Amino acid sequence: MSVDFCGVKFKNPVIIASLETTNSPDLMRQCFDAGASGAIIKTLTDIEDMARLTQNSKYCVMNSKGDIIRGKPARDFVFYSRSGYSSTYYKDWIPDLKETQAYAAERGAHVIGSAGAKDINGWKDICRTIEDCGLPMVELNFGCPHPAMMPGVHGGSMIGQEPEVAYEVTRQVCESVDIPVIVKLTPDQSKPLAIAKAVREAGAAGVTAINRHTGFVVDIDTGQPRIGGPAGIGGTWVKPLSLRWVHRIHEELGMPISGSNGIFDHRDVIEFIMAGATIVQVGSILMVKGIKWLPKIIEGVEAFMDEKGYASVDEMVGLASRRSVKDYSEQFSRNRVHAVVNPDTCKNPTCNICIQVCFYEALSQNPEGSIDVHTDNCIGCELCLDVCPFDSIEMKETAPAQFDQGFFNIPEGIFEHDKFGTRRNNMDTIRANSPKFNKEPAE
């Protein structure tokens, strides 16, 4: 379970993200007791308004319909919240940082610093303070969405949107400290890859991908915005967006990555690792389930590795990214497949969902109440495979001889014609051919 991230050894890949759970030494100790290999302190700051914002925090946990969750959160929860940086002045953290780091070290874990300042001297002084307290690493918070909403504050995601500014802040911090510096990226812009490249050139040892988006949520029953207006938004729904940047940074820049934003359980941690992250930050799920959920995540990762035969986390890092197409032209060159329906397990005519979603007219229902596959039209898109509730469809590779028999293949340099009819996947045809609706087979 142990990994090396930017020269620091972690006993497992699960660390606690910088949020309310790390705004208290006692809470961090609870996380270490629960098995966390690291905890990133809630961002230390000299910006008074960002500390005040934390004291005015608002949280909202919603389901996929946008309704408030009362009780146990579902996997697809949405965490909508507004919070600032640490509510304790960074200098006042010094004795607690030393004591908490010592507590963590006794358990084979680490306290990781986090910095967010109002000017470059503040960035450097906070990071030097973190290093002087014995912390092995510091994260620069270029990803927080909230400073942009604070009058007169220029930090967080505002820095993370400008490669030149991000480079300069990172460069000066890296020259001021000897511990590894990682940079937390923001998705609130179009160029996270450019920011990652810039901070790497400035001396950053790695990046965190990626912080929360800025959102706006409406309560349609009252016509009011949730929690008063724009806020940070995360939760498991955002995981594919986060993984996009983990994958691209891993493949295109090869930087060490701390994954973040979208974790519910151990399966999500594994996804981040297979996309290219070495360690994974757990945050909002602890806000809605409590620290007791943490051991379940860690134990789940270990059980998964045992079940699948992975001898180390390193074997999984970037596994899926390496197997991914680099661009769509690679997808074009892959061997074609076609659908095959198992008539023994297929529930047609009671079920016909595969026909309804096949917009290539490759599936139809015959009068005997079973599914026909029209291989001349089946492009192998796999949608029918995904929607079949009875696992009755599989995709088989199309052999060269089958192309000669009329199986679908892409003609080079020729646009398709006659793709406008719906002879098979319209409800009139399905009903006409269905014993479910007709006592006698259709003629």
XYZ file of C-alpha atoms in Angstrom:
443
model
C 0.000 0.000 0.000
C 2.965 2.372 0.463
C 3.861 4.918 -2.223
C 6.524 7.535 -2.836
C 5.131 10.923 -3.772
C 7.588 13.718 -4.569
C 10.241 12.066 -2.407
C 7.962 11.578 0.608
C 6.882 8.066 1.573
C 3.207 7.525 2.386
C 2.051 4.289 4.037
C -1.026 4.215 1.797
C -2.339 6.433 -1.018
C -5.224 7.977 0.962
C -4.708 11.443 2.445
C -7.124 14.063 3.766
C -7.778 17.094 1.603
C -7.487 20.640 2.901
C -10.931 21.442 4.329
C -12.835 21.653 7.620
C -11.579 18.222 8.679
C -8.058 19.655 8.823
C -8.911 23.004 10.428
C -8.353 21.450 13.856
C -5.375 19.552 15.306
C -7.757 17.212 17.103
C -9.650 16.354 13.925
C -6.382 15.649 12.132
C -5.349 13.320 14.941
C -8.638 11.487 14.513
C -7.877 11.089 10.816
C -4.443 9.655 11.561
C -5.965 7.253 14.074
C -8.398 6.183 11.335
C -5.521 5.277 9.016
C -4.897 8.352 6.861
C -1.322 8.507 5.592
C -1.410 12.284 5.368
C -3.561 15.333 6.039
C -3.292 18.667 4.276
C -3.989 21.416 6.781
C -6.760 23.848 5.893
C -4.997 26.596 3.981
C -2.911 28.843 6.229
C -3.321 32.494 5.361
C -2.689 36.116 6.161
C -5.887 37.172 4.376
C -8.309 38.212 7.091
C -11.389 38.027 4.897
C -10.628 34.426 3.900
C -10.477 33.465 7.592
C -13.702 35.380 8.174
C -15.329 33.516 5.301
C -14.668 30.210 7.063
C -16.472 31.562 10.107
C -19.412 32.255 7.783
C -19.313 28.895 5.982
C -22.415 27.486 4.303
C -22.945 23.891 3.213
C -25.550 22.178 1.104
C -25.681 18.456 0.261
C -27.991 17.593 -2.631
C -29.083 14.580 -4.616
C -29.010 14.284 -8.393
C -32.352 16.148 -8.657
C -31.022 19.127 -6.738
C -33.057 18.407 -3.605
C -31.515 18.602 -0.139
C -30.506 15.170 1.156
C -32.088 14.429 4.511
C -30.125 11.579 6.008
C -27.874 9.080 4.266
C -26.225 10.560 1.145
C -26.369 8.593 -2.082
C -23.243 7.906 -4.118
C -24.158 10.637 -6.605
C -24.374 13.384 -3.975
C -23.541 16.988 -4.816
C -21.580 18.960 -2.215
C -22.214 22.681 -2.603
C -20.450 24.897 -0.124
C -18.697 28.142 0.636
C -15.758 28.260 2.998
C -12.485 30.127 3.293
C -9.003 29.421 4.599
C -7.962 28.453 8.113
C -9.765 30.509 10.711
C -6.574 30.597 12.838
C -3.746 32.974 11.884
C -0.863 31.011 10.417
C 1.667 32.109 13.050
C -0.652 30.882 15.786
C -0.615 27.421 14.203
C 3.112 26.904 14.909
C 2.935 24.903 18.172
C 0.003 22.836 16.887
C 1.769 22.085 13.608
C 4.799 20.756 15.451
C 2.760 18.662 17.870
C 0.402 17.297 15.201
C 3.275 16.411 12.883
C 4.928 14.508 15.733
C 1.645 12.699 16.393
C 1.348 11.826 12.713
C 4.940 10.618 12.490
C 4.334 8.165 15.344
C 1.663 6.622 13.139
C 3.713 6.641 9.954
C 1.834 9.618 8.540
C 2.441 13.276 7.663
C 0.906 16.698 8.104
C 1.195 18.542 4.799
C 1.138 22.328 4.693
C -1.167 24.472 2.587
C -0.617 28.125 1.822
C -2.693 31.005 0.437
C -1.493 34.591 0.854
C -2.272 38.119 -0.285
C 1.180 38.883 -1.720
C 4.396 37.103 -2.625
C 6.080 37.859 0.676
C 3.137 36.266 2.462
C 3.351 33.156 0.276
C 7.039 32.764 1.089
C 6.688 33.453 4.808
C 3.807 30.993 5.253
C 5.712 28.284 3.396
C 8.892 28.911 5.406
C 6.834 28.690 8.595
C 5.431 25.348 7.438
C 8.930 24.047 6.694
C 10.318 25.294 10.014
C 7.596 23.334 11.843
C 8.959 20.117 10.378
C 6.252 19.448 7.789
C 7.662 17.478 4.815
C 5.669 19.124 2.017
C 3.551 22.171 1.177
C 0.649 22.634 -1.228
C 0.107 26.047 -2.820
C -3.613 26.655 -3.064
C -4.034 28.033 -6.572
C -7.369 26.267 -6.840
C -9.694 27.725 -4.206
C -12.698 29.247 -6.016
C -13.674 31.674 -3.262
C -11.062 34.478 -3.284
C -12.407 35.661 -6.625
C -15.666 36.516 -4.850
C -13.902 38.510 -2.141
C -13.449 42.242 -2.881
C -9.782 43.224 -2.977
C -8.455 39.670 -2.628
C -6.210 38.302 -5.359
C -5.382 34.699 -4.670
C -6.551 31.148 -5.064
C -8.029 30.400 -8.463
C -7.171 33.892 -9.716
C -3.476 32.993 -9.557
C -4.210 29.556 -10.958
C -5.710 31.038 -14.119
C -2.577 32.852 -15.275
C 0.478 30.738 -16.178
C 2.889 33.636 -15.806
C 1.618 34.576 -12.345
C 1.454 30.952 -11.220
C 5.016 30.465 -12.452
C 6.376 33.463 -10.558
C 4.682 32.676 -7.248
C 5.787 29.051 -7.480
C 9.349 29.999 -8.430
C 9.801 32.332 -5.508
C 8.298 29.870 -3.029
C 10.475 27.024 -4.331
C 13.556 29.209 -3.919
C 12.516 29.992 -0.344
C 12.030 26.434 0.958
C 13.765 23.084 0.598
C 10.715 20.857 1.047
C 8.732 19.666 -2.019
C 6.149 22.147 -3.297
C 2.976 20.954 -4.990
C 0.407 23.207 -6.631
C -3.347 22.747 -6.404
C -4.896 23.499 -9.778
C -8.260 25.070 -10.494
C -10.748 23.845 -13.121
C -12.229 27.348 -13.374
C -10.343 28.118 -16.556
C -9.449 26.516 -19.862
C -5.779 25.711 -19.369
C -4.956 23.559 -16.327
C -2.340 21.784 -18.433
C -0.583 25.082 -19.157
C -0.613 25.980 -15.463
C 0.777 22.558 -14.548
C 3.567 22.967 -17.088
C 4.357 26.468 -15.851
C 4.627 25.485 -12.190
C 6.744 22.454 -13.062
C 9.178 24.741 -14.863
C 9.133 26.984 -11.783
C 10.260 24.112 -9.567
C 7.043 22.475 -8.337
C 7.516 18.798 -7.517
C 3.931 17.880 -8.408
C 0.367 19.083 -8.723
C -3.028 18.411 -7.202
C -5.727 17.780 -9.809
C -8.136 19.239 -9.297
C -9.967 21.668 -7.031
C -13.667 22.322 -7.031
C -15.644 24.129 -9.698
C -17.572 27.311 -9.026
C -21.274 26.644 -9.343
C -24.683 28.227 -9.007
C -27.638 26.196 -7.707
C -31.319 27.160 -7.656
C -34.149 26.044 -5.373
C -37.031 26.113 -7.859
C -39.676 25.848 -5.128
C -38.654 29.165 -3.596
C -36.953 30.793 -6.567
C -33.933 31.423 -4.353
C -30.300 30.458 -4.963
C -29.044 27.738 -2.641
C -26.950 29.108 0.271
C -27.302 32.623 -1.076
C -25.436 32.446 -4.366
C -22.326 31.127 -6.155
C -20.249 28.561 -4.265
C -17.769 25.767 -4.755
C -19.218 22.536 -6.048
C -17.897 19.004 -5.899
C -18.956 15.470 -5.160
C -18.848 12.228 -7.073
C -20.690 13.616 -10.093
C -17.582 15.637 -10.990
C -15.173 12.677 -10.955
C -14.967 12.220 -14.763
C -14.047 15.896 -15.136
C -11.340 15.579 -12.483
C -9.993 12.380 -14.028
C -9.689 14.114 -17.381
C -6.994 16.394 -16.001
C -5.286 13.662 -13.993
C -5.060 11.612 -17.193
C -3.791 14.454 -19.371
C -1.199 15.697 -16.893
C 0.050 12.153 -16.318
C 0.318 11.357 -20.014
C 1.478 14.701 -21.402
C 3.649 16.037 -18.580
C 4.519 12.958 -16.524
C 4.285 14.936 -13.266
C 3.532 13.392 -9.870
C -0.164 13.961 -9.188
C -2.274 14.118 -6.057
C -5.817 13.320 -7.191
C -8.792 15.225 -5.810
C -12.498 15.955 -6.271
C -14.934 13.107 -6.805
C -14.215 10.414 -4.200
C -16.964 8.445 -2.487
C -15.326 5.100 -1.732
C -12.299 2.963 -2.554
C -13.397 2.406 -6.157
C -13.053 6.109 -6.857
C -9.596 6.131 -5.270
C -8.580 3.289 -7.593
C -9.903 5.221 -10.588
C -7.773 8.242 -9.722
C -4.728 6.019 -9.302
C -5.297 4.200 -12.589
C -5.717 7.578 -14.301
C -2.295 8.679 -13.044
C -2.495 9.898 -9.436
C -0.037 8.502 -6.882
C -1.944 9.696 -3.820
C -5.607 10.666 -3.551
C -7.174 13.370 -1.397
C -10.407 12.498 0.400
C -12.501 15.499 1.351
C -16.197 16.191 0.867
C -17.268 12.595 1.558
C -15.953 13.009 5.116
C -18.050 16.163 5.426
C -21.217 14.182 4.728
C -20.348 10.805 6.285
C -17.822 11.612 8.994
C -14.316 10.372 9.725
C -15.678 6.873 10.418
C -15.965 6.453 6.637
C -12.193 6.797 6.173
C -11.153 3.267 7.267
C -13.718 1.799 4.864
C -11.988 3.580 1.980
C -8.492 2.488 2.997
C -9.536 -1.101 3.715
C -11.413 -1.163 0.407
C -8.291 -0.213 -1.538
C -6.291 -2.952 0.139
C -9.015 -5.557 -0.414
C -9.255 -4.573 -4.076
C -5.509 -4.995 -4.538
C -5.625 -8.429 -2.916
C -8.587 -9.507 -5.019
C -7.047 -8.342 -8.306
C -3.504 -9.446 -7.496
C -1.754 -6.070 -7.469
C 1.461 -6.339 -5.469
C 1.827 -2.567 -5.095
C 0.010 0.689 -5.733
C 2.723 1.578 -8.244
C 1.473 -1.217 -10.505
C -1.847 0.611 -10.812
C -0.594 4.194 -11.245
C -1.509 5.360 -14.749
C -2.611 1.883 -15.837
C -5.777 3.070 -17.581
C -4.103 6.176 -18.989
C -1.446 4.094 -20.702
C -4.160 1.977 -22.304
C -6.149 4.973 -23.502
C -6.185 6.177 -27.083
C -4.058 9.274 -27.520
C -6.516 10.777 -29.980
C -9.592 9.618 -31.893
C -7.568 8.467 -34.888
C -6.381 5.539 -32.760
C -10.000 4.624 -32.130
C -10.588 4.553 -35.886
C -7.800 2.032 -36.385
C -9.011 -0.458 -33.776
C -10.614 -3.716 -34.825
C -14.344 -3.487 -35.371
C -16.878 -5.377 -33.273
C -20.546 -6.288 -33.643
C -23.378 -7.213 -31.302
C -24.468 -10.785 -30.630
C -27.692 -11.481 -28.710
C -28.106 -14.553 -26.526
C -31.687 -15.753 -27.193
C -31.689 -17.948 -24.091
C -31.370 -15.053 -21.667
C -32.948 -12.254 -23.727
C -36.384 -11.266 -22.369
C -37.839 -9.974 -25.614
C -40.688 -9.261 -26.299
C -41.238 -8.193 -22.680
C -38.113 -6.051 -22.947
C -37.120 -4.138 -26.073
C -34.951 -1.334 -24.719
C -32.016 -2.333 -26.940
C -34.084 -1.746 -30.076
C -35.318 1.627 -28.869
C -31.804 2.943 -28.291
C -30.225 1.489 -31.441
C -30.253 4.499 -33.716
C -28.300 2.650 -36.393
C -31.196 0.295 -37.159
C -28.970 -2.648 -36.292
C -31.500 -4.378 -34.019
C -35.100 -5.336 -34.608
C -37.789 -7.499 -33.103
C -39.100 -10.375 -35.203
C -42.663 -11.713 -35.082
C -41.509 -14.695 -33.013
C -40.526 -12.398 -30.196
C -36.732 -12.381 -30.390
C -34.073 -9.903 -31.430
C -32.441 -9.912 -34.852
C -29.033 -8.300 -35.319
C -28.525 -6.643 -38.688
C -24.773 -6.867 -38.956
C -24.631 -4.692 -42.068
C -25.713 -1.765 -39.876
C -24.071 -2.614 -36.524
C -21.144 -0.252 -36.006
C -20.181 -1.785 -32.642
C -21.028 1.280 -30.548
C -21.803 -0.897 -27.473
C -24.842 1.102 -26.352
C -27.085 -1.980 -26.508
C -24.516 -3.854 -24.415
C -24.678 -1.168 -21.736
C -28.469 -0.856 -21.509
C -29.357 -4.562 -21.562
C -30.590 -5.383 -18.041
C -30.185 -9.146 -18.535
C -26.566 -9.330 -19.731
C -27.807 -10.904 -22.945
C -25.610 -8.987 -25.393
C -21.902 -9.318 -26.051
C -19.616 -7.654 -28.556
C -17.565 -9.923 -30.806
C -14.698 -8.911 -33.003
C -15.603 -8.821 -36.666
C -13.376 -11.182 -38.661
C -12.017 -10.221 -42.109
C -14.164 -12.873 -43.781
C -17.268 -11.380 -42.226
C -16.664 -8.058 -43.970
C -16.926 -9.952 -47.245
C -20.284 -11.263 -46.036
C -21.640 -7.745 -45.652
C -20.826 -6.925 -41.997
C -20.517 -3.191 -41.440
C -17.178 -1.620 -42.280
C -16.217 2.004 -42.830
C -15.740 2.781 -46.509
C -12.730 5.038 -47.006
C -13.445 8.521 -48.243
C -17.213 7.963 -48.621
C -19.940 9.642 -46.626
C -22.804 7.416 -45.547
C -26.195 7.693 -47.216
C -29.713 6.621 -46.270
C -29.353 7.162 -42.526
C -32.645 8.960 -42.126
C -35.164 6.141 -41.981
C -36.392 4.491 -38.792
C -37.845 1.272 -40.117
C -36.883 -0.775 -37.059
C -36.483 1.340 -33.938
C -39.857 3.098 -33.954
C -42.616 2.006 -31.583
C -45.135 1.270 -34.357
C -42.820 -1.312 -35.909
C -41.893 -2.783 -32.526
C -45.570 -3.147 -31.593
C -46.519 -4.566 -34.984
C -43.878 -7.297 -34.709
C -44.419 -8.080 -31.048
C -46.376 -11.062 -29.708
C -46.694 -8.949 -26.574
C -49.104 -6.661 -28.417
C -50.410 -9.052 -31.085
C -51.918 -12.410 -30.300
C -51.115 -13.570 -33.797
C -47.661 -13.097 -35.375
C -47.517 -10.183 -37.767
C -47.593 -11.011 -41.446
